[in-house]
Short mmCIF file of C-alpha atoms in Angstrom, two decimals:
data_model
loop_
_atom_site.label_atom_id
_atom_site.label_comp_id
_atom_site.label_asym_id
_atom_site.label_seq_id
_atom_site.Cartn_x
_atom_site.Cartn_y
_atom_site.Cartn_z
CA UNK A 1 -0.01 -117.16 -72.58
CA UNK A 2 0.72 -118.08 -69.04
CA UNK A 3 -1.62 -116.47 -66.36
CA UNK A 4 -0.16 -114.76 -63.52
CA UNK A 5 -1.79 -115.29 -59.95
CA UNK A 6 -3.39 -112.10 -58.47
CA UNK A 7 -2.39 -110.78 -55.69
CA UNK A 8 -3.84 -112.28 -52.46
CA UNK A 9 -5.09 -109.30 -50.59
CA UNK A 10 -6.60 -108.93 -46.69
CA UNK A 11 -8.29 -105.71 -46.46
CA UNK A 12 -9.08 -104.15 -43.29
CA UNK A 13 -11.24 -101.27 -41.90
CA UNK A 14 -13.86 -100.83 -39.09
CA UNK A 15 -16.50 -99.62 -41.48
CA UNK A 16 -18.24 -102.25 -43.73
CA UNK A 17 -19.32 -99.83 -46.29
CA UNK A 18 -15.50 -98.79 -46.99
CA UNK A 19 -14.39 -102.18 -46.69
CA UNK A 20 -17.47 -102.87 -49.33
CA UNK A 21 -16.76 -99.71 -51.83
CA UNK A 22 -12.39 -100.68 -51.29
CA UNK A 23 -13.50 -104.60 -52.56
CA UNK A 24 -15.24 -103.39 -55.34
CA UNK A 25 -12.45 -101.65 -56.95
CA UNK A 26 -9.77 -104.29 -55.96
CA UNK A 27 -11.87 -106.92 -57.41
CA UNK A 28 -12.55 -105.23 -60.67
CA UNK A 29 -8.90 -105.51 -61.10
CA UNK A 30 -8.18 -109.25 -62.80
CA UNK A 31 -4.12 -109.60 -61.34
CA UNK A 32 -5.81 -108.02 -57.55
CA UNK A 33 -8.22 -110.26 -55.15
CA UNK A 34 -9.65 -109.83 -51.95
CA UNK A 35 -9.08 -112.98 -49.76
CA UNK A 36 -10.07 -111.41 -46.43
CA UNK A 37 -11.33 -108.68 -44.75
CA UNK A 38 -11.00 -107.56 -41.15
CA UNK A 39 -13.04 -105.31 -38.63
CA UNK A 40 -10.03 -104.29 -36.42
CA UNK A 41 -6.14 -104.41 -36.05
CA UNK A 42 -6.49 -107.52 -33.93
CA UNK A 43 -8.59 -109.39 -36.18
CA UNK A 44 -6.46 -108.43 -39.24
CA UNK A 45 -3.39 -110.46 -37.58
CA UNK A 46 -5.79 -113.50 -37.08
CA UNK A 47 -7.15 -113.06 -40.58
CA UNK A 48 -2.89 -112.50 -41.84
CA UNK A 49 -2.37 -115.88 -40.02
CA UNK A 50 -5.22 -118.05 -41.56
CA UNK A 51 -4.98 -116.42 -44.81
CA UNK A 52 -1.48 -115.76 -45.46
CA UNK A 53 -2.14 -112.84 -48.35
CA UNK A 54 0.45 -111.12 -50.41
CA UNK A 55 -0.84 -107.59 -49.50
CA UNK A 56 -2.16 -106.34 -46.56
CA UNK A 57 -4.34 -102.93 -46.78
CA UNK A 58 -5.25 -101.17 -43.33
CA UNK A 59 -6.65 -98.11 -42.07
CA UNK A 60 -5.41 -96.00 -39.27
CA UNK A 61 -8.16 -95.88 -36.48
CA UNK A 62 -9.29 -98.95 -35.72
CA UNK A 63 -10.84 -100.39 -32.40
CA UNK A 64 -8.86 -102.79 -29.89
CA UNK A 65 -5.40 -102.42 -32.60
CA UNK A 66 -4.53 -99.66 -34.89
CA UNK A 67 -3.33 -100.00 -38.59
CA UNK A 68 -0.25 -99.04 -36.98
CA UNK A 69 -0.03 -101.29 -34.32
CA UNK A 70 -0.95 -103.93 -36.33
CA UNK A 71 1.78 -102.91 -39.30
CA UNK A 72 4.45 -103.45 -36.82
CA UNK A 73 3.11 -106.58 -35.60
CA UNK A 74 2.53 -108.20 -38.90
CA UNK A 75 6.05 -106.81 -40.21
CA UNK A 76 7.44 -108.52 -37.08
CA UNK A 77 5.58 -112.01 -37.73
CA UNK A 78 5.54 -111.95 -41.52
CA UNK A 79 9.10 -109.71 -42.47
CA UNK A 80 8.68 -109.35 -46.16
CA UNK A 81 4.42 -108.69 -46.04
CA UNK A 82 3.91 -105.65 -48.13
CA UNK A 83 1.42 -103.31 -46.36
CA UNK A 84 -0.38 -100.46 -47.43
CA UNK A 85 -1.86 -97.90 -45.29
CA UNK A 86 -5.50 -96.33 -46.28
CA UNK A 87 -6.55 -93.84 -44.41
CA UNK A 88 -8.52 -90.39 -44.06
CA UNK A 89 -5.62 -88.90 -42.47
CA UNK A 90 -3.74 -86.53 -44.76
CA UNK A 91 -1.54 -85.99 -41.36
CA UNK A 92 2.49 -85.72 -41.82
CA UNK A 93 2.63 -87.85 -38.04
CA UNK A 94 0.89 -90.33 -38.93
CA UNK A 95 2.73 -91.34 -42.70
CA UNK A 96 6.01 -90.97 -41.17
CA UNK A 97 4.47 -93.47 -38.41
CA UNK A 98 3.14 -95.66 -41.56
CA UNK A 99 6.80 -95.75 -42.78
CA UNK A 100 8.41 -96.90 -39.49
CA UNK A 101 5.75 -99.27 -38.92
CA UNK A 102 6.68 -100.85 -42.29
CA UNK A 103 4.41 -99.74 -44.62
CA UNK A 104 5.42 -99.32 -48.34
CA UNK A 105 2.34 -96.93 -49.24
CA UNK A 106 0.06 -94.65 -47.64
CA UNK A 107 -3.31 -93.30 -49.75
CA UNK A 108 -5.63 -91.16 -48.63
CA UNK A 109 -9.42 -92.27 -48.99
CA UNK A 110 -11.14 -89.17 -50.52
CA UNK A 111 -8.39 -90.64 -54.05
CA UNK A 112 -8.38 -94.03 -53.40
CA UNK A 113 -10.37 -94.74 -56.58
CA UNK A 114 -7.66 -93.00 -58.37
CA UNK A 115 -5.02 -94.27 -56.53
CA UNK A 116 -5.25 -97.44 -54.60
CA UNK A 117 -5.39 -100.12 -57.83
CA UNK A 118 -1.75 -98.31 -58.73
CA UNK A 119 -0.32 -98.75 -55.03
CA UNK A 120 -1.16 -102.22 -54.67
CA UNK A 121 1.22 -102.57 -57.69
CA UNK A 122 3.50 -100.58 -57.12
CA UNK A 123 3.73 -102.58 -53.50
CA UNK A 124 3.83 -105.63 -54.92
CA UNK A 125 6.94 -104.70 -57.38
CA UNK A 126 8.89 -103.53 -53.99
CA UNK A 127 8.52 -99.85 -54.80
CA UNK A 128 7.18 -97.29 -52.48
CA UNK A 129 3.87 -95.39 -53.09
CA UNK A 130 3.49 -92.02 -51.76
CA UNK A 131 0.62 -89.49 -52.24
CA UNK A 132 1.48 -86.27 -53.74
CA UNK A 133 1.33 -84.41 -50.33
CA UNK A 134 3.19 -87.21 -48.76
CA UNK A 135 6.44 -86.65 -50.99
CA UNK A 136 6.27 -82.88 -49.60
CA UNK A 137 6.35 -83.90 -45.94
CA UNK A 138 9.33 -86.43 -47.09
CA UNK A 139 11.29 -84.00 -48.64
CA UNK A 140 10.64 -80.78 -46.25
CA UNK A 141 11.35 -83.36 -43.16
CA UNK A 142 14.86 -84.58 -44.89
CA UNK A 143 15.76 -81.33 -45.92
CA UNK A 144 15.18 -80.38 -42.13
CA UNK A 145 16.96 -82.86 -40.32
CA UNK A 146 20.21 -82.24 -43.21
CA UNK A 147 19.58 -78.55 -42.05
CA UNK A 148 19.79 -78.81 -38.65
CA UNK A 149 22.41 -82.60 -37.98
CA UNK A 150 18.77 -84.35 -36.13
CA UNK A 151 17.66 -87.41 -36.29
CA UNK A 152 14.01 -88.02 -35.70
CA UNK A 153 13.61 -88.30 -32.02
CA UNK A 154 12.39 -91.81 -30.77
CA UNK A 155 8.91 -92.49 -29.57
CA UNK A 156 8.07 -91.67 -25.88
CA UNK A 157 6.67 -94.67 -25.19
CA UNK A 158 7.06 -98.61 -25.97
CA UNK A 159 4.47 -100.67 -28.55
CA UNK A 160 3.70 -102.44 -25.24
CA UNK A 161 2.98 -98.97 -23.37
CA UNK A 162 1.08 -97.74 -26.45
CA UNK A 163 -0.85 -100.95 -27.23
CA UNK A 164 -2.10 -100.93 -23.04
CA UNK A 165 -2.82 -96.96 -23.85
CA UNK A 166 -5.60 -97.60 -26.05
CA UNK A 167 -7.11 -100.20 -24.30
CA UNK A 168 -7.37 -98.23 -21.24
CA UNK A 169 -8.53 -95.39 -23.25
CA UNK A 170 -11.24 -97.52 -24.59
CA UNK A 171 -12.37 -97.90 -21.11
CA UNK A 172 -11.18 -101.36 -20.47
CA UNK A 173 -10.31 -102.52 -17.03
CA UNK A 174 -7.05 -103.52 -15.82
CA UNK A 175 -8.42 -107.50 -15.70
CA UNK A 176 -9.75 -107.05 -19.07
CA UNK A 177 -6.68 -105.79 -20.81
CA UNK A 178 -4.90 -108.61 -18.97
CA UNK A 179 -7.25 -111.36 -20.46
CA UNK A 180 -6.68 -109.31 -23.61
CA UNK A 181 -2.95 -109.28 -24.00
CA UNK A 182 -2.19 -112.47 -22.08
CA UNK A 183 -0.51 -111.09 -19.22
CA UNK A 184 -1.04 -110.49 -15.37
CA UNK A 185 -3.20 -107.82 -14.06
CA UNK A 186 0.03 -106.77 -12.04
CA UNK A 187 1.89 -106.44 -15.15
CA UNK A 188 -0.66 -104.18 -16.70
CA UNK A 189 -0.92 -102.02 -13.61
CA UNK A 190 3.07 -101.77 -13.86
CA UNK A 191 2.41 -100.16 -17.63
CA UNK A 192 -0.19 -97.88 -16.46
CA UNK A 193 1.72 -96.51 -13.90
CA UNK A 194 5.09 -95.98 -16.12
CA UNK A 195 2.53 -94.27 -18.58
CA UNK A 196 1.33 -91.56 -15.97
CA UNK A 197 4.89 -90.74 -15.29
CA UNK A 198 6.46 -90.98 -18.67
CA UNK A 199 3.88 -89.13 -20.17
CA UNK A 200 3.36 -86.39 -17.05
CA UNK A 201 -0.29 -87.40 -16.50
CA UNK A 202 -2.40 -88.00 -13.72
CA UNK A 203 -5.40 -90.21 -14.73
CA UNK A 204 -7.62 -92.77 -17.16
CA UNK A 205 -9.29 -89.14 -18.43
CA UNK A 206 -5.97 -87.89 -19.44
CA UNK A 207 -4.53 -90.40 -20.80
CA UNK A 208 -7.55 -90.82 -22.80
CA UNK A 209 -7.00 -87.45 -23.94
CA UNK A 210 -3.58 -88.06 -25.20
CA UNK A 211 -4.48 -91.41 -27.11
CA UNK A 212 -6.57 -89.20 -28.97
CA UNK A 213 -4.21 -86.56 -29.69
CA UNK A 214 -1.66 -89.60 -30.74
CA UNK A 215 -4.33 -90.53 -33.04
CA UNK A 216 -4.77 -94.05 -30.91
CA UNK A 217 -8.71 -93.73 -30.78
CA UNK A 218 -11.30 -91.38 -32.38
CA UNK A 219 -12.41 -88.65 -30.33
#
């Protein structure tokens, strides 16, 4: 019989134990293997780039580049990656986020035992994989906007605006963001600024405050 080729996966997550306890039941599976693994958003990209897997698993809060950010990115530089959100967040924002972002499944961490080995398949066949309480949210949201003629509204901000919000929220500098993103200091002042008065804010503490209520950094 002819042997199939597993499925190339990068695994990402800021905490080595997950990433370590995640591996172990992905490798236990003979058609799944873990090529790569990743401490951040930013480092998942350069790991995507070297690596080039099949399947991309990331979590949500993640330092310098969130699963998010870095779902759009890699849908934007590899169209056709399937990626699979894992994260602690049973939160109805954040999967519809994990949708737009590109994502084909979002699991939850306290069933990932249970359920992670069947989403990486299901992903792989082109099929979504939703947690139970995910469907819910799905079909309560539909049912809402059908209700009521609405679209979902668009996001207040750009990626650009939301990728500079976390860095400044993270306490970096206006230079070091800069180096960071490969763009003038000027420019990244320019960002800052639309972000007070988009937003309605005043300072670095405040907009700290709201990158944490977007989910951006851990409080």
């Amino acid at each position: 019989m002819p042997t199939t080729t597993p499925t190339r996966i990068l695994l990402a997550d800021d905490h080595a134990l997950v990433r370590r306890g995640v591996r172990l039941i992905l490798d236990n599976e003979p058609d799944l293997t873990v090529v790569a693994e990743a401490g951040d958003g930013a480092e998942a990209i350069d790991k995507a780039r070297t690596h080039r897997p099949d399947l991309v698993i990331l979590d949500i809060a993640m330092p310098r580049l969130t699963g998010l950010q870095a779902a759009r990115e890699l849908s934007r530089l590899t169209p056709g990656l399937h990626i699979l959100i894992l994260t602690m967040y049973d939160n109805e924002q954040y999967f519809f986020e994990a949708l737009k972002a590109g994502a084909c499944g979002y699991v939850l961490k306290s069933v990932a035992d249970r359920d992670l080995v069947e989403a990486c398949r299901a992903a792989m066949r082109d099929e979504p994989f939703l947690y139970p309480g995910a469907v819910t949210a799905l079909i309560r949201d539909y049912l809402a906007r059908a209700e009521h003629g609405e679209t979902l509204p668009d996001k207040a901000i750009t990626d650009r605006e939301e990728e500079i919000l976390k860095l400044v929220a993270e306490g970096n500098s206006s230079k070091e963001i800069a180096d960071l993103l490969v763009i003038s200091t000027k420019t990244v002042e320019r960002h800052r600024s639309n972000l007070l008065q988009k937003l309605g804010l005043r300072d670095r503490l405040e907009l700290t405050r709201y990158a944490i209520r977007a989910g951006l950094i851990e409080p």
